[in-house]
PDB file of C-alpha atoms and ligand atoms in Angstrom:
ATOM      1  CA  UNK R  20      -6.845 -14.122  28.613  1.00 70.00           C
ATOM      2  CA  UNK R  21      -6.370 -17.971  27.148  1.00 75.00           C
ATOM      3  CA  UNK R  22      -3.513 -18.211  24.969  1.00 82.00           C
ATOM      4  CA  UNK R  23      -4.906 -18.894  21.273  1.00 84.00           C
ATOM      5  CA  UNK R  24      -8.086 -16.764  21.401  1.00 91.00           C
ATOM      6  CA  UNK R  25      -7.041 -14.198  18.821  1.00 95.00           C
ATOM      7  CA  UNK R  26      -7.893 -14.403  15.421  1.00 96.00           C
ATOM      8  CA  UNK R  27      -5.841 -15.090  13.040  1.00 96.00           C
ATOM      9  CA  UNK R  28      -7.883 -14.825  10.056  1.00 98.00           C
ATOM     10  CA  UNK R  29      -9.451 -12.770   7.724  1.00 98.00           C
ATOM     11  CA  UNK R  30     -11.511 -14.884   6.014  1.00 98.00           C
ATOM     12  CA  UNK R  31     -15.047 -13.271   4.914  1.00 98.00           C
ATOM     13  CA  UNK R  32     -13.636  -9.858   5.430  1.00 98.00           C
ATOM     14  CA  UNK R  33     -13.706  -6.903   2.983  1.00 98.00           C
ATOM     15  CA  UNK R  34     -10.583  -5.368   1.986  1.00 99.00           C
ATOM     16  CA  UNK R  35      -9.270  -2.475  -0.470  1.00 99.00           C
ATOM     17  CA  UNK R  36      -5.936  -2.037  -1.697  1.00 99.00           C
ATOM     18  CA  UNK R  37      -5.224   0.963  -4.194  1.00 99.00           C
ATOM     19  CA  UNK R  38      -2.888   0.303  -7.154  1.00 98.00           C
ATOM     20  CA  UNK R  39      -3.982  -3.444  -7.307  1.00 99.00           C
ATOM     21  CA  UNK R  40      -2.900  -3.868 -10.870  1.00 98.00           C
ATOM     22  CA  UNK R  41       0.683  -3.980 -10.633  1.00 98.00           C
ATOM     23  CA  UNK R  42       3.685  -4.748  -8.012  1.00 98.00           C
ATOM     24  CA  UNK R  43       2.996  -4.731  -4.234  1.00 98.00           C
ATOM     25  CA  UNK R  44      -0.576  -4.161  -4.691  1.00 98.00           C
ATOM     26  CA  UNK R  45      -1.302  -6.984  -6.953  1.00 98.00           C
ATOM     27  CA  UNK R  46       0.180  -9.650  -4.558  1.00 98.00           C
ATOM     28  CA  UNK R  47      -1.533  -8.036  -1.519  1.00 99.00           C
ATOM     29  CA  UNK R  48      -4.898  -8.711  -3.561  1.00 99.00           C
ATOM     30  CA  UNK R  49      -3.906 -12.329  -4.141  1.00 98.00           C
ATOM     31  CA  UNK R  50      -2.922 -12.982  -0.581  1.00 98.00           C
ATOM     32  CA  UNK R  51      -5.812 -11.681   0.869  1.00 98.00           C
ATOM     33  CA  UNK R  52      -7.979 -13.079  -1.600  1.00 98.00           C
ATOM     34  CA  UNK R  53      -6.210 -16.542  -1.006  1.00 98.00           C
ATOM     35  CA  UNK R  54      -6.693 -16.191   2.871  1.00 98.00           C
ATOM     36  CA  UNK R  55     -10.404 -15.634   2.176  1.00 98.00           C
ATOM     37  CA  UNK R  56     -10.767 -12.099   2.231  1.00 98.00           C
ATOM     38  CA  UNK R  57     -13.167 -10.574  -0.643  1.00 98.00           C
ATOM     39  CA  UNK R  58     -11.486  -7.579  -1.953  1.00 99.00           C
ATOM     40  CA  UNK R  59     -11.879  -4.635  -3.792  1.00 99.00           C
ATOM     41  CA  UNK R  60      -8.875  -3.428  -6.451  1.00 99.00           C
ATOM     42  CA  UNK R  61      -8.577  -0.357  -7.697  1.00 99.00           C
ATOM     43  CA  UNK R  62      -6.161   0.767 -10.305  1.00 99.00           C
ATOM     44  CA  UNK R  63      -6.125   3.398 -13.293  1.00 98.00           C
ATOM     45  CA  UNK R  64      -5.027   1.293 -15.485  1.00 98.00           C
ATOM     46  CA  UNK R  65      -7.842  -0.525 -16.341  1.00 98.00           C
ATOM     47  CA  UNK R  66      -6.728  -3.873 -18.440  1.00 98.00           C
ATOM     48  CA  UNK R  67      -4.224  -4.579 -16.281  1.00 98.00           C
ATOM     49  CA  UNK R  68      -6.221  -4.582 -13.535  1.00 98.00           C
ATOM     50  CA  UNK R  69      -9.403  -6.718 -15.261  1.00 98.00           C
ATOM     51  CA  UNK R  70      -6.003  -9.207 -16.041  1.00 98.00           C
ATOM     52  CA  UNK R  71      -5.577  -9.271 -12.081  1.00 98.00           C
ATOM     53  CA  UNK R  72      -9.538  -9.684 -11.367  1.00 98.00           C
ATOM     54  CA  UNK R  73      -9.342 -12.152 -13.408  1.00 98.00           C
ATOM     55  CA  UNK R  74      -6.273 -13.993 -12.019  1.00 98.00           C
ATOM     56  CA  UNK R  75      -8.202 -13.838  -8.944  1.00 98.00           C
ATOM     57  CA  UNK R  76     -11.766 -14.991  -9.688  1.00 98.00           C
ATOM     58  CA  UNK R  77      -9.810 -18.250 -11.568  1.00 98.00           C
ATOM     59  CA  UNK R  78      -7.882 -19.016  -8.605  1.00 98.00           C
ATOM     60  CA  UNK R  79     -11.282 -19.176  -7.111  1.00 98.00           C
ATOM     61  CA  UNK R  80     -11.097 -15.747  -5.075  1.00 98.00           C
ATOM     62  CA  UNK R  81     -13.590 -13.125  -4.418  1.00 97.00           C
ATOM     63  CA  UNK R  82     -12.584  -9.821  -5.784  1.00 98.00           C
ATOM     64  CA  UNK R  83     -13.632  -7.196  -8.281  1.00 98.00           C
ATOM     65  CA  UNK R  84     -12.232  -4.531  -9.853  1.00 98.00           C
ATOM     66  CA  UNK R  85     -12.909  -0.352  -9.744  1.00 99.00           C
ATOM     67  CA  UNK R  86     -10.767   1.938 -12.080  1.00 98.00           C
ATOM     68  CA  UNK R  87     -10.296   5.211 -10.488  1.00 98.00           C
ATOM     69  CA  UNK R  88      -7.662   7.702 -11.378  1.00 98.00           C
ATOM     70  CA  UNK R  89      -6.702   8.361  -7.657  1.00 98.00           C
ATOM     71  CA  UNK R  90      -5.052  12.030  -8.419  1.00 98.00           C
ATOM     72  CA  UNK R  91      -8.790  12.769  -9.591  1.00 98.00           C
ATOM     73  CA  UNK R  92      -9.964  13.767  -5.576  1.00 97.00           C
ATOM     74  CA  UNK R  93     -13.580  14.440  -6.046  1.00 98.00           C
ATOM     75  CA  UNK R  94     -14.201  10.593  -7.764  1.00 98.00           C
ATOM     76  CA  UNK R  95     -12.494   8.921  -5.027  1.00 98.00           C
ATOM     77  CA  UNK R  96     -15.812   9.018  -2.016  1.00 98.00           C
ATOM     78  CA  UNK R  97     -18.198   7.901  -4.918  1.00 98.00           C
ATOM     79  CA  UNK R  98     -16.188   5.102  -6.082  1.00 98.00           C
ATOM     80  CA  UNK R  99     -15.426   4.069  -2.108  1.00 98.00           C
ATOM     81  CA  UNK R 100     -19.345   4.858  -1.165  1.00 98.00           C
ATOM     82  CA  UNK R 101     -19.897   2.181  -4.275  1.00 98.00           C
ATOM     83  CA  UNK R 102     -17.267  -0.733  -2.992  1.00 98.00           C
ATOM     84  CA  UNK R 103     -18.813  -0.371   0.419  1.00 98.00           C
ATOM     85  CA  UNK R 104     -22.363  -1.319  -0.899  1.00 98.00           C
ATOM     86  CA  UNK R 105     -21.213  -4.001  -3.036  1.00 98.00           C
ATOM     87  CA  UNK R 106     -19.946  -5.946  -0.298  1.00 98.00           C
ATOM     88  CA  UNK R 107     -21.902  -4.179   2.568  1.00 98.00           C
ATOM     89  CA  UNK R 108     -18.612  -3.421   4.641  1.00 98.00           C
ATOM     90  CA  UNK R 109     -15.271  -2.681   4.540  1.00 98.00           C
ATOM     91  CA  UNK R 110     -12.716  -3.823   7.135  1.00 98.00           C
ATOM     92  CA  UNK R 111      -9.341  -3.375   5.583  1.00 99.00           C
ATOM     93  CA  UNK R 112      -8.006  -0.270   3.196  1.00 99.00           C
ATOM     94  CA  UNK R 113      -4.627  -0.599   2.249  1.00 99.00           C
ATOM     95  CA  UNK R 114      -3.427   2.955   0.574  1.00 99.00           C
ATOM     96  CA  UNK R 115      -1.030   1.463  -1.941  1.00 98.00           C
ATOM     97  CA  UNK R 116      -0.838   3.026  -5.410  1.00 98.00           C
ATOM     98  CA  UNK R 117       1.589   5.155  -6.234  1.00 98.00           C
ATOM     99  CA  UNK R 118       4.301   7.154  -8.862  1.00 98.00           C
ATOM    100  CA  UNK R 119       7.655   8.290  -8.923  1.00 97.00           C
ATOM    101  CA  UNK R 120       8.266  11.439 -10.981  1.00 98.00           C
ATOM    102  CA  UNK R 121      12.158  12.308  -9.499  1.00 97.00           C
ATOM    103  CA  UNK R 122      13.255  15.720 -10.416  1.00 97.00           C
ATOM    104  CA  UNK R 123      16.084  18.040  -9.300  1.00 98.00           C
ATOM    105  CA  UNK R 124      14.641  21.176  -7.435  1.00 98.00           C
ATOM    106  CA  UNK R 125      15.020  23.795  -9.992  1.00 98.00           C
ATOM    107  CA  UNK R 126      14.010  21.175 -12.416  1.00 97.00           C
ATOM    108  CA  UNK R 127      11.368  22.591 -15.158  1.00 97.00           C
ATOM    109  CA  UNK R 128       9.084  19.764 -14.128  1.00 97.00           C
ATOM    110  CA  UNK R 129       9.388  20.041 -10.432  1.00 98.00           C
ATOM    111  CA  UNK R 130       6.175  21.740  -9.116  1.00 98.00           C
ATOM    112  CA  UNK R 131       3.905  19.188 -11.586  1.00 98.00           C
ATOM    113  CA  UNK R 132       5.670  16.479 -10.057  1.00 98.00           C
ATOM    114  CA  UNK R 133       5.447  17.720  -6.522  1.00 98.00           C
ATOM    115  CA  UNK R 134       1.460  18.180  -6.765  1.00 98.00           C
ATOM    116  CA  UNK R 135       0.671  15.009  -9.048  1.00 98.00           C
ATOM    117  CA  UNK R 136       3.644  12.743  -6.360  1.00 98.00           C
ATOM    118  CA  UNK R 137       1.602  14.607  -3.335  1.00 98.00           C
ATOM    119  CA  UNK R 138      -1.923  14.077  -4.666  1.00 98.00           C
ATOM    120  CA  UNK R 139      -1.392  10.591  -5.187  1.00 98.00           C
ATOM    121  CA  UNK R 140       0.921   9.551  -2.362  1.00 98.00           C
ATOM    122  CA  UNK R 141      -0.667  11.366   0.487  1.00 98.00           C
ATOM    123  CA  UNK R 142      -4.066  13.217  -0.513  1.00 98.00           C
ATOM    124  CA  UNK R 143      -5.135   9.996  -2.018  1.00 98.00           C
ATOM    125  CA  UNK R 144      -5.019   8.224   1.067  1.00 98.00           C
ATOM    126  CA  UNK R 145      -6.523  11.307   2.758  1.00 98.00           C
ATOM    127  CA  UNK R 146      -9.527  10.892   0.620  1.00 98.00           C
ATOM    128  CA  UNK R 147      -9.872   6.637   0.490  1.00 98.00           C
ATOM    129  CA  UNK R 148      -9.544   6.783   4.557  1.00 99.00           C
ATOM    130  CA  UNK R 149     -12.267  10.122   5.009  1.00 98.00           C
ATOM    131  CA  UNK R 150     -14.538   8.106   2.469  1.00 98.00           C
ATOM    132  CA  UNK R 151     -13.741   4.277   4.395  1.00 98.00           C
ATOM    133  CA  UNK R 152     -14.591   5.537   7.728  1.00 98.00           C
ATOM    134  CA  UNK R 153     -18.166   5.656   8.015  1.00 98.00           C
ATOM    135  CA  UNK R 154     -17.796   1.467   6.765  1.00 98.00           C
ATOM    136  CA  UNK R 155     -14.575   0.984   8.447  1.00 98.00           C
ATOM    137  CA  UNK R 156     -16.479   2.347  11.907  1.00 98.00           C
ATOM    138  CA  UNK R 157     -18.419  -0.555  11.465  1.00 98.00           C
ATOM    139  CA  UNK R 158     -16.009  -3.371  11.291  1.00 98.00           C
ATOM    140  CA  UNK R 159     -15.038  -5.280  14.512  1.00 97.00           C
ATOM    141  CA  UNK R 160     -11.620  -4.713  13.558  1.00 95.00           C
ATOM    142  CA  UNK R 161     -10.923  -1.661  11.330  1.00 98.00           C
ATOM    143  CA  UNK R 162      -7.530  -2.105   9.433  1.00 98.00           C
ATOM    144  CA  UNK R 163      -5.982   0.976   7.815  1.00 99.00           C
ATOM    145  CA  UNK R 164      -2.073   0.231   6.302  1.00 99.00           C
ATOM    146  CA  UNK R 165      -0.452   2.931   3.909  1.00 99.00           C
ATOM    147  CA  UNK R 166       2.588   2.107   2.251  1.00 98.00           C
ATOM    148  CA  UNK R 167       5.241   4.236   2.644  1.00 98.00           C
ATOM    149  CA  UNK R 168       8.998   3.677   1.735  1.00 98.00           C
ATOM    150  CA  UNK R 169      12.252   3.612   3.309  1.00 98.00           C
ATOM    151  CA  UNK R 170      12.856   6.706   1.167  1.00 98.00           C
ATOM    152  CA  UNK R 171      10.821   8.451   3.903  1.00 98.00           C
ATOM    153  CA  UNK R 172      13.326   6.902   6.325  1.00 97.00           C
ATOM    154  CA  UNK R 173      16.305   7.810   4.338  1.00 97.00           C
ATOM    155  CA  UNK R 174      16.546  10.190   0.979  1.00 96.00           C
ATOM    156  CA  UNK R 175      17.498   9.844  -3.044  1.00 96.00           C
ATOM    157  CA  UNK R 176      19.098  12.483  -4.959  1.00 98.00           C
ATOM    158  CA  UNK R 177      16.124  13.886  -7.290  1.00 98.00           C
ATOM    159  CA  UNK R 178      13.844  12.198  -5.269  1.00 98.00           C
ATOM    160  CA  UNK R 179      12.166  15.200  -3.129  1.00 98.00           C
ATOM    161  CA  UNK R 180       8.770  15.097  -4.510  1.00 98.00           C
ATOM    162  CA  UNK R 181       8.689  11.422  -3.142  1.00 98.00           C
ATOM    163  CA  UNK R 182      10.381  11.263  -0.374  1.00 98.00           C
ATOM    164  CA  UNK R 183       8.300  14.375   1.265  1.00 98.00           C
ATOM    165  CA  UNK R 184       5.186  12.833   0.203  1.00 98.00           C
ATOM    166  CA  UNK R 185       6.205   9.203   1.809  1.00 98.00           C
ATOM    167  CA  UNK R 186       7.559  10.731   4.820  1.00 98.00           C
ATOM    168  CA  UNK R 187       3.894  12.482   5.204  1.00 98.00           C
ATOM    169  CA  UNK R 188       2.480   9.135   4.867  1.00 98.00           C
ATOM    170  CA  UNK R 189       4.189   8.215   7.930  1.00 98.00           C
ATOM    171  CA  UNK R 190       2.748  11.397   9.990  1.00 98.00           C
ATOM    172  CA  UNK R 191      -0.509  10.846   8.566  1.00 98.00           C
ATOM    173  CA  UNK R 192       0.066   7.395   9.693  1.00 99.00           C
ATOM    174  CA  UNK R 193       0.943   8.077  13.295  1.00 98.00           C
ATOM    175  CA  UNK R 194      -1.521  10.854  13.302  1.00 98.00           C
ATOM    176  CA  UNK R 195      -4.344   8.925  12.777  1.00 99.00           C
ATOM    177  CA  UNK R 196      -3.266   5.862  14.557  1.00 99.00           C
ATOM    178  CA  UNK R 197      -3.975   8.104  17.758  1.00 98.00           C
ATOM    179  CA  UNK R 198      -7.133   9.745  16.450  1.00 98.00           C
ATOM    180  CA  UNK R 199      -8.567   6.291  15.647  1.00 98.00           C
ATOM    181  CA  UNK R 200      -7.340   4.342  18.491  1.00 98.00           C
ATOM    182  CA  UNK R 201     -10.190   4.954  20.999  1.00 98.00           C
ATOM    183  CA  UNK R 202     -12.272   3.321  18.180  1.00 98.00           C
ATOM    184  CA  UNK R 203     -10.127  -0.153  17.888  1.00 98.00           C
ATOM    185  CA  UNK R 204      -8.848   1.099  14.455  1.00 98.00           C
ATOM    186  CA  UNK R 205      -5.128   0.656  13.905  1.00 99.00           C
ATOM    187  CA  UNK R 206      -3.533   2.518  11.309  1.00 99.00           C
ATOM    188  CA  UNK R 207       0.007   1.598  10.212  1.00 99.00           C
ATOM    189  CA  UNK R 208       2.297   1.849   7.574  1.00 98.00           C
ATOM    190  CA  UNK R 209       4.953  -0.236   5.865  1.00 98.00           C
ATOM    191  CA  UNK R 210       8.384   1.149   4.270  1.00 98.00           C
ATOM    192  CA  UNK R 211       9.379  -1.463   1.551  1.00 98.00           C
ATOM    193  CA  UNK R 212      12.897  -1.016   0.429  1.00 98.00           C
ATOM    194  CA  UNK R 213      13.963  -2.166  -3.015  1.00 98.00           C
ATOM    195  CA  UNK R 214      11.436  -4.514  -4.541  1.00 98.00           C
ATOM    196  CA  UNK R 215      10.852  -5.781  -7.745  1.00 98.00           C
ATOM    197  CA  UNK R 216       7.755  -4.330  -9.546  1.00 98.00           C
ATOM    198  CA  UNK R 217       6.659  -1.851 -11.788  1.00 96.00           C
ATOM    199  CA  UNK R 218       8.279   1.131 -10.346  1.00 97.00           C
ATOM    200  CA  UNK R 219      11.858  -0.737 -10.580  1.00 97.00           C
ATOM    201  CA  UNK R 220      11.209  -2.439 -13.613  1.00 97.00           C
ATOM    202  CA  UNK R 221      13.252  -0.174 -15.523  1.00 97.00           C
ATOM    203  CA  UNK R 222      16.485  -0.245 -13.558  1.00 97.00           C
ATOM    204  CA  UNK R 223      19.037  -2.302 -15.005  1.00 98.00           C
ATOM    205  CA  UNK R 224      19.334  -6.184 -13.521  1.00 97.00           C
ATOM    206  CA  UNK R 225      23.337  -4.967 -12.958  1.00 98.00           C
ATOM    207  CA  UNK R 226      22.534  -2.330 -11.211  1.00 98.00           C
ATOM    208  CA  UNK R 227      20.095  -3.447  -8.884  1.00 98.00           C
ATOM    209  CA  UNK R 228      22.906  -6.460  -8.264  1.00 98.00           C
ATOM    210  CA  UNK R 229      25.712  -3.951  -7.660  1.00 98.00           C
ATOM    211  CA  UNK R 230      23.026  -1.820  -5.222  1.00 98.00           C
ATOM    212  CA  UNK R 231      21.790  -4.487  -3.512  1.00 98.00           C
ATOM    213  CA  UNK R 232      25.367  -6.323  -2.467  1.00 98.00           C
ATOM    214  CA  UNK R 233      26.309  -2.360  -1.475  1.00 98.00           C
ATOM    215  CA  UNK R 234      23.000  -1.338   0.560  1.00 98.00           C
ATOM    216  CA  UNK R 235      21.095  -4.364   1.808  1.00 98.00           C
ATOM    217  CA  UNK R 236      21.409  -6.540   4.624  1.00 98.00           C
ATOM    218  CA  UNK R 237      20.080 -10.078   2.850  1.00 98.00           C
ATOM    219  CA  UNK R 238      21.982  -8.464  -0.355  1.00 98.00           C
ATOM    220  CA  UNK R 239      19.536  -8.989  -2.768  1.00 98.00           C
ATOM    221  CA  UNK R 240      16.306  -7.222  -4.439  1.00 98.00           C
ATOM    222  CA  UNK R 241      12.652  -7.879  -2.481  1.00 98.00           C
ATOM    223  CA  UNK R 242       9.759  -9.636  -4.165  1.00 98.00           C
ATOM    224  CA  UNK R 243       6.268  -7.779  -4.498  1.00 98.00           C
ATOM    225  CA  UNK R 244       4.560 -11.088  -1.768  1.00 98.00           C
ATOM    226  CA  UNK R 245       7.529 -10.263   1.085  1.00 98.00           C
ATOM    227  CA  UNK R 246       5.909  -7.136   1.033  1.00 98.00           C
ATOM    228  CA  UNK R 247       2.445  -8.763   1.097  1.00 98.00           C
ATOM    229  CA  UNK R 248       3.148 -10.704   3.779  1.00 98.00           C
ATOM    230  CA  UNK R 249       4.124  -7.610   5.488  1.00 98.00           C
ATOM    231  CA  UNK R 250       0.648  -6.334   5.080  1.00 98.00           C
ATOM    232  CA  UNK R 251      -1.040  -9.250   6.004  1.00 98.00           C
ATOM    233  CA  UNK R 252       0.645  -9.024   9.262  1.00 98.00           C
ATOM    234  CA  UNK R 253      -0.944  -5.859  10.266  1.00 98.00           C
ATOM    235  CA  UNK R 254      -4.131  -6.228   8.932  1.00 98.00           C
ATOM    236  CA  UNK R 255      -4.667  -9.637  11.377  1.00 98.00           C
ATOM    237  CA  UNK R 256      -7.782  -9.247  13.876  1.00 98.00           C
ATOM    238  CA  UNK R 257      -4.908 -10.506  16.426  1.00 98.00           C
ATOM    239  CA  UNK R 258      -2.877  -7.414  15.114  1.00 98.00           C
ATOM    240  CA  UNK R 259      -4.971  -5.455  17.159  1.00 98.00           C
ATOM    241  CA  UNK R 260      -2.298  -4.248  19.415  1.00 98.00           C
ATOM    242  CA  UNK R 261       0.030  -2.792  16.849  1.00 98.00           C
ATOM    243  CA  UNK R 262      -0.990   0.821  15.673  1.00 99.00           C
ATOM    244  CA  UNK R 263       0.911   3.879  14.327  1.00 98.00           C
ATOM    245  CA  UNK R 264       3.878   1.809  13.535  1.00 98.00           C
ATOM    246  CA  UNK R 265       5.990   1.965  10.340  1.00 98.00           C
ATOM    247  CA  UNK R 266       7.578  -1.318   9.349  1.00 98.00           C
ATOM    248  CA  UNK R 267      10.878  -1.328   6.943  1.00 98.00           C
ATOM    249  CA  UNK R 268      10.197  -4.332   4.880  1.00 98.00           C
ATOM    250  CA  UNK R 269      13.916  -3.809   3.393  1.00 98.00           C
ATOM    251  CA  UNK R 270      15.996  -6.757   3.745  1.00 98.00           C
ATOM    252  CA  UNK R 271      17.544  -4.956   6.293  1.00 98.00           C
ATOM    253  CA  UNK R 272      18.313  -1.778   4.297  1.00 98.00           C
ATOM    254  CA  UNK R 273      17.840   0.657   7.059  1.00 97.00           C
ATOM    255  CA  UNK R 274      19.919  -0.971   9.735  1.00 97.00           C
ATOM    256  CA  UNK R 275      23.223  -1.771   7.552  1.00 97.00           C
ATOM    257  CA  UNK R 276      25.830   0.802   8.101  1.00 96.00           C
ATOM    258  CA  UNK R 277      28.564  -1.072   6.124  1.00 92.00           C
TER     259      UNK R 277
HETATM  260  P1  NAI S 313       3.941  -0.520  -9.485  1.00 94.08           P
HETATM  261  O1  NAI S 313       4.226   0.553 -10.465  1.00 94.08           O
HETATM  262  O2  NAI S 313       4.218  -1.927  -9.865  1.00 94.08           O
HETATM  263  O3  NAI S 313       2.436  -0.416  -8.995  1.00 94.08           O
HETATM  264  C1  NAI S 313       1.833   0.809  -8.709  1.00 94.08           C
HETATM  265  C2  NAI S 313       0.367   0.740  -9.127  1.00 94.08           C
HETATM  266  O4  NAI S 313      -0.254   1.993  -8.780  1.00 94.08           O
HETATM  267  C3  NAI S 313       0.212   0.563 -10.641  1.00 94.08           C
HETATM  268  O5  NAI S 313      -0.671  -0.499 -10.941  1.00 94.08           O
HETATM  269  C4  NAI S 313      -0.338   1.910 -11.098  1.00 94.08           C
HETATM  270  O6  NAI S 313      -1.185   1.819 -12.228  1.00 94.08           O
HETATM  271  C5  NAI S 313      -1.100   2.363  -9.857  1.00 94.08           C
HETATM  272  N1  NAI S 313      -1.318   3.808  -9.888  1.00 94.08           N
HETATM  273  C6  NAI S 313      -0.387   4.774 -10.162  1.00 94.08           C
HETATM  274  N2  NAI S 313      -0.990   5.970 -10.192  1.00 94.08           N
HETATM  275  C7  NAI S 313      -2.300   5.775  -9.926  1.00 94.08           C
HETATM  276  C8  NAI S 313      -3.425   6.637  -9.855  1.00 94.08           C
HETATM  277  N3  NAI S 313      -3.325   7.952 -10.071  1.00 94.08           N
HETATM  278  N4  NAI S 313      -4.637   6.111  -9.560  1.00 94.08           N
HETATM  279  C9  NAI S 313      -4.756   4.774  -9.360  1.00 94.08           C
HETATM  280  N5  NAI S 313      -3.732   3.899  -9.454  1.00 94.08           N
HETATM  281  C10 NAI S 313      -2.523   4.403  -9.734  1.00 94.08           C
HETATM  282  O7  NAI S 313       4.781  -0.100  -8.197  1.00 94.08           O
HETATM  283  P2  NAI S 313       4.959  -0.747  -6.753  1.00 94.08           P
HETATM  284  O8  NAI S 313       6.391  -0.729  -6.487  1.00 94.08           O
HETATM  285  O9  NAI S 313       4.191  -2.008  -6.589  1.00 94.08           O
HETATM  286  O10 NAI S 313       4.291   0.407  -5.874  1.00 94.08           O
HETATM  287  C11 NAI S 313       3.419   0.152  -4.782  1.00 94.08           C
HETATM  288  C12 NAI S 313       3.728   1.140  -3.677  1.00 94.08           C
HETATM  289  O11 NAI S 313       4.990   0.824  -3.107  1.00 94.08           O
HETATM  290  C13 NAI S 313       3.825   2.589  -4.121  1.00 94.08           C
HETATM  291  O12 NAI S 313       3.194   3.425  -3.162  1.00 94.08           O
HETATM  292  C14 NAI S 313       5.322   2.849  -4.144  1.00 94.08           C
HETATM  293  O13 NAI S 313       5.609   4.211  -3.976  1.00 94.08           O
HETATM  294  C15 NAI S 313       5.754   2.005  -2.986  1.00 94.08           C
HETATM  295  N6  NAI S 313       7.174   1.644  -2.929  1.00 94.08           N
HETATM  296  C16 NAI S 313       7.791   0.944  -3.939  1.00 94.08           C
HETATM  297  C17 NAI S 313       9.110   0.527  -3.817  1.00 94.08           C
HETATM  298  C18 NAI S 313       9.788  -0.316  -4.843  1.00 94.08           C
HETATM  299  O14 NAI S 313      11.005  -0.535  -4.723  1.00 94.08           O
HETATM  300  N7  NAI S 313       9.122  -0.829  -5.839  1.00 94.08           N
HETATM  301  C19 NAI S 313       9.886   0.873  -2.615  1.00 94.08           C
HETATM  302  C20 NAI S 313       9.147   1.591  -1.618  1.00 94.08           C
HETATM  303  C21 NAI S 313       7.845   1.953  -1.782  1.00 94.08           C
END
C-alpha cells in the first residue's frame, strides 16, 4: 500500500453531532464545518442553537439546525429519517449531548435523575445510532464517536447517575465497534476530562485552578476545540483502523498518580 493514499479529509461529508448548541458539541460543528463537512446540529435548546447555525452559515459553512429534546425517544428516528434526506447521507454521528443531575443515592431526586442522566447519556445514542444506520450503511466510511467521560474511567462523589450512564457509553461503544466492524464502521468514544463549557460553567474559576494544579497532568482546565480535535481524529476516512477505542482527552488526568 503507497504511503499517502489515505484520506485525510472530510470534506463533502455529512455529519451529526447531538448537543451542538453549547460546549464540546458546538466546536465539533465548527471544525467539521470548517474542514468542509456539511453538518447537522441538534440541540433542545433552540436559540442557542439557531445562534450556532448561524455562526456557521457566516463563516461560510454548511450546516443546519434540528431541535429535538433527545430524552423524548420516539421523536429521535423521525427527526434522524429527516437529516438523512436533507442531505441524502449521513457519514458521521457524533452522540454528544448531555446533563449532569449528581445526587447522593438515597437522595429524594435520585431515581428521576438516574432515568432522565440514562435516557439521555446512553438510550439517546441507542436511538440516533438504530435510526443512522440504514444512512450510515451507505457511507464509504461510516463514523460513529460517543462521548463519554473520564468519570466512566474514574468516579465523583454524587455522581452515580453519570458515571454509570458514561461508563455504558463505553460498552455500548466497544459493543458495537465489533458488531459493526465487518461493515467498515468504527465506533469509538472519547473521555474528555475537565473542560470548559456549559456543564462547568458554574464551578468557581478558584476551584477549577486549585483542581486542576491537584489532578491534571498539563495542570490546567481543557478547551471545548481540544476536545474537537479529538473527534476529528476518529472520524478521518484514514481513521479507519481505529474502532472500539475510548480516548481520555484529559490533559493527562487519568495517568497522574501524584
Ligand atoms: P454543555 O452543557 O456546554 O453542552 C451540552 C449540550 O447538550 C447543551 O447544548 C444542551 O442543551 C444539550 N442537551 C442537554 N440535554 C439535551 C437533550 N435532552 N436533548 C438535546 N440536547 C440536549 O456541556 P459539554 O461539557 O459541552 O457536554 C458535552 C458532552 O461532554 C456531554 O456528553 C458531557 O457529559 C460530556 N463531558 C463533559 C465534560 C466537561 O468537563 N465539560 C467532561 C466529560 C464529559
Amino acid at each position: 500500500m503507497p504511503l499517502t493514499s489515505l484520506s485525510r479529509s472530510i470534506r463533502g461529508e455529512v455529519a451529526i453531532v447531538t448537543g451542538a448548541a453549547s460546549g464540546m458539541g458546538r466546536a465539533t460543528a465548527h471544525l467539521f464545518g470548517d474542514e468542509g463537512a456539511r453538518v447537522a446540529l441538534i440541540d433542545i435548546n433552540e436559540e442557542p442553537l439557531q445562534d450556532v447555525v448561524k455562526e456557521m452559515t457566516d463563516a461560510g459553512y454548511d450546516a443546519k439546525g434540528w431541535t429535538l429534546d433527545l430524552s423524548d425517544g420516539d421523536a429521535i428516528a423521525p427527526i434522524i429519517r429527516e437529516i438523512g434526506e436533507h442531505f441524502g447521507q449521513i457519514d458521521i454521528l457524533v452522540n454528544n449531548a448531555g446533563i449532569s443531575m449528581p445526587s447522593p443515592v438515597d437522595g429524594d431526586g435520585y431515581l428521576t435523575a438516574w432515568e432522565k442522566t440514562h435516557a439521555v447519556l446512553l438510550t439517546a445514542h441507542v436511538l440516533t445510532i438504530r435510526a443512522a444506520l440504514p444512512f450510515i450503511r451507505k457511507s464509504p466510511h461510516g463514523r460513529i464517536v460517543n462521548i463519554a467521560s473520564t468519570e466512566a474511567l474514574g468516579a465523583t462523589k454524587y455522581g452515580s447517575p453519570y458515571s454509570a450512564a458514561k461508563t455504558g457509553v463505553i460498552g455500548l461503544t466497544r459493543s458495537l465497534a465489533v458488531e459493526l466492524g465487518s461493515e467498515g464502521i468504527t465506533v469509538n468514544c472519547i473521555c474528555p476530562g475537565p473542560i470548559r463549557t456549559g456543564m462547568t460553567a458554574g464551578i468557581p474559576e478558584e476551584h477549577k485552578e486549585t483542581y486542576a494544579k491537584r489532578r491534571v497532568a498539563l495542570r490546567r482546565y481543557g478547551e471545548p476545540e481540544e476536545v474537537a480535535h479529538g473527534t476529528l481524529s476518529l472520524v478521518l476516512p484514514a481513521a479507519q483502523y481505529i474502532t472500539g477505542v475510548a480516548l481520555p482527552v484529559d490533559g493527562g488526568l487519568t495517568v497522574r498518580n501524584a
